[in-house]
Tab-separated table of C-alpha atoms in Angstrom:
chain	number	residue	atom	x	y	z
A	1	UNK	CA	10.369	16.582	-18.938
A	2	UNK	CA	9.011	14.044	-16.512
A	3	UNK	CA	6.603	11.608	-17.356
A	4	UNK	CA	4.326	9.166	-14.174
A	5	UNK	CA	3.563	6.126	-15.459
A	6	UNK	CA	1.320	3.496	-12.959
A	7	UNK	CA	0.338	0.472	-13.678
A	8	UNK	CA	-2.155	-1.254	-13.038
A	9	UNK	CA	-4.502	1.486	-15.443
A	10	UNK	CA	-7.793	-0.995	-14.268
A	11	UNK	CA	-7.907	-3.082	-11.919
A	12	UNK	CA	-10.776	-5.657	-10.823
A	13	UNK	CA	-10.425	-7.923	-7.813
A	14	UNK	CA	-13.085	-9.063	-5.193
A	15	UNK	CA	-13.608	-7.646	-1.163
A	16	UNK	CA	-11.216	-8.828	0.535
A	17	UNK	CA	-7.482	-10.050	-1.212
A	18	UNK	CA	-4.413	-7.585	-1.931
A	19	UNK	CA	-3.332	-5.603	-3.987
A	20	UNK	CA	-0.528	-3.177	-5.436
A	21	UNK	CA	-0.344	-0.725	-7.741
A	22	UNK	CA	3.091	0.619	-9.030
A	23	UNK	CA	3.795	4.266	-9.752
A	24	UNK	CA	6.904	4.890	-11.790
A	25	UNK	CA	8.843	7.995	-12.749
A	26	UNK	CA	12.108	8.953	-15.273
A	27	UNK	CA	13.829	11.922	-13.004
A	28	UNK	CA	14.493	12.371	-9.646
A	29	UNK	CA	12.591	13.366	-7.090
A	30	UNK	CA	11.997	12.900	-3.298
A	31	UNK	CA	7.883	14.358	-3.524
A	32	UNK	CA	4.957	12.515	-4.695
A	33	UNK	CA	1.839	12.325	-3.131
A	34	UNK	CA	-1.493	10.040	-4.140
A	35	UNK	CA	-4.993	11.257	-4.548
A	36	UNK	CA	-7.874	9.352	-4.485
A	37	UNK	CA	-11.038	10.585	-7.702
A	38	UNK	CA	-14.644	9.589	-7.254
A	39	UNK	CA	-16.378	9.621	-10.449
A	40	UNK	CA	-17.458	12.451	-10.753
A	41	UNK	CA	-16.034	13.957	-8.153
A	42	UNK	CA	-13.425	16.257	-6.752
A	43	UNK	CA	-9.132	15.032	-5.855
A	44	UNK	CA	-8.940	14.088	-1.869
A	45	UNK	CA	-4.926	13.932	-0.775
A	46	UNK	CA	-4.609	10.029	0.496
A	47	UNK	CA	-0.558	10.429	1.639
A	48	UNK	CA	2.191	12.943	0.974
A	49	UNK	CA	5.725	10.798	0.349
A	50	UNK	CA	8.463	12.971	1.351
A	51	UNK	CA	11.845	11.409	1.114
A	52	UNK	CA	13.676	7.531	0.273
A	53	UNK	CA	11.885	4.356	2.097
A	54	UNK	CA	9.092	6.453	3.551
A	55	UNK	CA	5.655	4.498	4.316
A	56	UNK	CA	2.131	6.336	5.006
A	57	UNK	CA	-0.655	3.818	6.348
A	58	UNK	CA	-4.404	5.068	6.132
A	59	UNK	CA	-6.731	2.064	7.404
A	60	UNK	CA	-6.583	-0.281	4.032
A	61	UNK	CA	-4.022	1.839	2.064
A	62	UNK	CA	-0.617	1.688	2.780
A	63	UNK	CA	2.097	4.115	0.087
A	64	UNK	CA	5.987	3.835	0.099
A	65	UNK	CA	8.298	5.352	-2.112
A	66	UNK	CA	11.833	4.777	-3.490
A	67	UNK	CA	13.271	7.390	-4.782
A	68	UNK	CA	16.652	5.321	-6.265
A	69	UNK	CA	13.570	3.365	-7.546
A	70	UNK	CA	11.807	6.096	-8.598
A	71	UNK	CA	8.948	3.854	-7.533
A	72	UNK	CA	5.811	4.057	-5.706
A	73	UNK	CA	3.707	2.028	-4.422
A	74	UNK	CA	-0.216	2.008	-3.539
A	75	UNK	CA	-1.142	-1.010	-1.772
A	76	UNK	CA	-5.068	-2.312	-0.841
A	77	UNK	CA	-5.112	-4.821	1.982
A	78	UNK	CA	-8.187	-6.750	1.930
A	79	UNK	CA	-10.058	-4.833	-0.198
A	80	UNK	CA	-13.771	-3.427	0.396
A	81	UNK	CA	-16.305	-1.319	-1.564
A	82	UNK	CA	-16.027	1.517	-0.134
A	83	UNK	CA	-12.293	1.611	-1.844
A	84	UNK	CA	-13.781	1.710	-5.495
A	85	UNK	CA	-12.516	4.937	-7.287
A	86	UNK	CA	-9.112	6.539	-9.636
A	87	UNK	CA	-6.737	6.312	-8.017
A	88	UNK	CA	-3.439	8.784	-9.143
A	89	UNK	CA	-0.263	9.862	-8.314
A	90	UNK	CA	1.592	13.015	-8.817
A	91	UNK	CA	4.987	13.759	-9.000
A	92	UNK	CA	7.034	16.554	-7.757
A	93	UNK	CA	9.773	18.099	-9.192
A	94	UNK	CA	12.646	18.636	-7.025
A	95	UNK	CA	13.115	23.028	-8.229
A	96	UNK	CA	9.761	23.887	-8.422
A	97	UNK	CA	6.025	23.620	-7.115
A	98	UNK	CA	4.709	21.886	-10.510
A	99	UNK	CA	2.821	18.158	-10.022
A	100	UNK	CA	3.036	15.470	-12.696
A	101	UNK	CA	0.408	13.070	-12.713
A	102	UNK	CA	0.182	9.772	-13.996
A	103	UNK	CA	-2.839	8.242	-15.640
A	104	UNK	CA	-4.867	7.094	-12.818
A	105	UNK	CA	-5.597	3.023	-11.998
A	106	UNK	CA	-10.083	3.055	-11.562
A	107	UNK	CA	-10.369	0.544	-8.699
A	108	UNK	CA	-13.402	-1.893	-8.734
A	109	UNK	CA	-13.515	-3.934	-5.637
A	110	UNK	CA	-17.052	-6.752	-6.652
A	111	UNK	CA	-18.426	-8.379	-3.893
B	1	UNK	CA	-12.144	25.787	6.419
B	2	UNK	CA	-14.821	26.207	3.447
B	3	UNK	CA	-12.353	24.831	1.715
B	4	UNK	CA	-11.041	25.336	-2.187
B	5	UNK	CA	-13.763	26.887	-3.805
B	6	UNK	CA	-15.170	26.835	-7.936
B	7	UNK	CA	-17.670	28.600	-9.405
B	8	UNK	CA	-20.029	28.320	-11.759
B	9	UNK	CA	-20.298	23.974	-11.488
B	10	UNK	CA	-21.707	22.954	-14.630
B	11	UNK	CA	-20.846	25.528	-17.512
B	12	UNK	CA	-22.686	24.773	-20.595
B	13	UNK	CA	-21.794	26.989	-23.597
B	14	UNK	CA	-21.382	27.156	-27.372
B	15	UNK	CA	-18.672	27.967	-30.071
B	16	UNK	CA	-16.824	31.110	-29.889
B	17	UNK	CA	-18.378	32.819	-26.178
B	18	UNK	CA	-16.034	34.107	-23.785
B	19	UNK	CA	-16.330	31.709	-21.152
B	20	UNK	CA	-14.762	32.402	-16.904
B	21	UNK	CA	-13.811	29.900	-14.721
B	22	UNK	CA	-13.630	31.580	-10.445
B	23	UNK	CA	-11.407	30.125	-7.753
B	24	UNK	CA	-11.051	31.232	-3.950
B	25	UNK	CA	-8.618	29.584	-2.637
B	26	UNK	CA	-8.279	28.331	0.719
B	27	UNK	CA	-6.810	30.936	2.951
B	28	UNK	CA	-3.571	31.140	3.610
B	29	UNK	CA	-2.301	29.217	0.438
B	30	UNK	CA	0.185	30.776	-1.179
B	31	UNK	CA	-0.132	29.381	-4.236
B	32	UNK	CA	-2.682	28.261	-6.617
B	33	UNK	CA	-2.948	25.788	-9.575
B	34	UNK	CA	-5.460	25.751	-12.170
B	35	UNK	CA	-5.847	22.720	-14.101
B	36	UNK	CA	-7.385	20.050	-16.783
B	37	UNK	CA	-9.289	16.890	-16.693
B	38	UNK	CA	-10.124	14.800	-19.063
B	39	UNK	CA	-10.249	11.199	-20.524
B	40	UNK	CA	-7.349	11.497	-23.339
B	41	UNK	CA	-4.899	13.576	-21.766
B	42	UNK	CA	-5.654	12.643	-18.098
B	43	UNK	CA	-4.904	15.572	-15.628
B	44	UNK	CA	-3.050	18.376	-17.277
B	45	UNK	CA	-0.752	21.783	-15.165
B	46	UNK	CA	-2.657	24.930	-17.525
B	47	UNK	CA	-1.373	27.706	-14.601
B	48	UNK	CA	0.448	28.124	-11.083
B	49	UNK	CA	0.724	30.831	-9.831
B	50	UNK	CA	2.362	32.123	-6.236
B	51	UNK	CA	1.639	35.413	-4.043
B	52	UNK	CA	-0.824	35.933	-7.064
B	53	UNK	CA	2.439	36.103	-9.683
B	54	UNK	CA	1.825	33.458	-12.390
B	55	UNK	CA	4.811	31.320	-12.481
B	56	UNK	CA	4.113	28.573	-15.158
B	57	UNK	CA	1.900	29.539	-17.983
B	58	UNK	CA	3.553	26.098	-20.010
B	59	UNK	CA	0.487	24.464	-19.657
B	60	UNK	CA	-2.117	27.241	-21.550
B	61	UNK	CA	-2.725	25.319	-24.040
B	62	UNK	CA	-2.587	28.765	-26.288
B	63	UNK	CA	-3.689	32.619	-26.245
B	64	UNK	CA	-7.383	31.380	-26.514
B	65	UNK	CA	-6.633	30.981	-21.899
B	66	UNK	CA	-5.300	33.537	-20.032
B	67	UNK	CA	-5.832	33.638	-16.316
B	68	UNK	CA	-5.036	36.196	-13.631
B	69	UNK	CA	-5.490	36.358	-9.909
B	70	UNK	CA	-5.576	40.556	-8.329
B	71	UNK	CA	-5.828	39.456	-5.305
B	72	UNK	CA	-4.714	36.479	-2.585
B	73	UNK	CA	-8.704	35.403	-2.488
B	74	UNK	CA	-9.620	35.056	-6.647
B	75	UNK	CA	-8.479	34.191	-9.503
B	76	UNK	CA	-10.017	34.045	-12.888
B	77	UNK	CA	-9.151	31.337	-16.209
B	78	UNK	CA	-10.888	32.583	-19.411
B	79	UNK	CA	-11.469	31.004	-22.372
B	80	UNK	CA	-12.223	33.055	-25.236
B	81	UNK	CA	-12.971	32.494	-27.622
B	82	UNK	CA	-14.890	28.759	-26.893
B	83	UNK	CA	-14.115	25.824	-29.186
B	84	UNK	CA	-15.894	22.242	-28.836
B	85	UNK	CA	-12.589	21.054	-28.092
B	86	UNK	CA	-12.038	22.872	-24.501
B	87	UNK	CA	-14.976	21.109	-22.564
B	88	UNK	CA	-13.051	19.795	-19.471
B	89	UNK	CA	-13.426	20.077	-16.012
B	90	UNK	CA	-11.143	22.738	-14.273
B	91	UNK	CA	-10.402	22.188	-10.939
B	92	UNK	CA	-8.517	24.942	-9.224
B	93	UNK	CA	-6.277	24.082	-6.540
B	94	UNK	CA	-3.707	25.984	-3.622
B	95	UNK	CA	-0.939	25.102	-1.482
B	96	UNK	CA	0.364	26.553	1.850
B	97	UNK	CA	3.823	26.914	0.593
B	98	UNK	CA	5.297	24.558	-2.865
B	99	UNK	CA	6.605	21.760	-1.179
B	100	UNK	CA	2.897	21.575	0.482
B	101	UNK	CA	0.092	19.547	-0.750
B	102	UNK	CA	-2.740	20.319	-3.303
B	103	UNK	CA	-5.892	20.752	-1.633
B	104	UNK	CA	-7.877	20.807	-4.815
B	105	UNK	CA	-12.018	22.163	-5.833
B	106	UNK	CA	-14.583	20.701	-6.885
B	107	UNK	CA	-14.309	21.615	-10.137
B	108	UNK	CA	-15.767	23.127	-13.794
B	109	UNK	CA	-17.777	21.012	-15.576
B	110	UNK	CA	-17.954	22.768	-18.984
B	111	UNK	CA	-19.251	21.711	-21.839
B	112	UNK	CA	-18.600	23.591	-25.160
B	113	UNK	CA	-21.397	22.781	-28.477
């Protein structure tokens, strides 16, 4: 059974600071997705990482994938309050379409 | 494009009643997924369809849950009879093919009293 673990689960940081969220998974996969969820809202797709070494950047967020280490990171640069949300990574098994989600990282950016 | 559409957005019902949740995927998407989100269990895949055919229903909790996709633009998730532990947010998502990102609907917040 594929297991996906995120850490930290809760992250409180100040505006302007940098931080990294980690996503570890237990079996072979080369497809990983990052989603954002605001309170009471749906999930919004942020990044799709499709191969080892993939790096994607959008604004203050950068995601990377290391399939050998079974690790993805979501790096936040110079955080701003608008980034406050819960961030999920989701791993797709090599065969099939099933996505397994991590527990989510609840990020709070304080002024 | 309107995105994935779900109805109702909120449902409050009493234990024992039948509940039907509805979903319209993005046009042209061949895959449709039903998820449940709770504080205790996080996001769980319940079932998914490819070209209207159920492919993997291993996440469906028990026989009280059933899902159908009679055509490419409509799916239902039914709970009969409902129980308080079914209270959750139910999301529908669709994707173009098996290895594309999934786009989520706004969700249905179900409360079973």
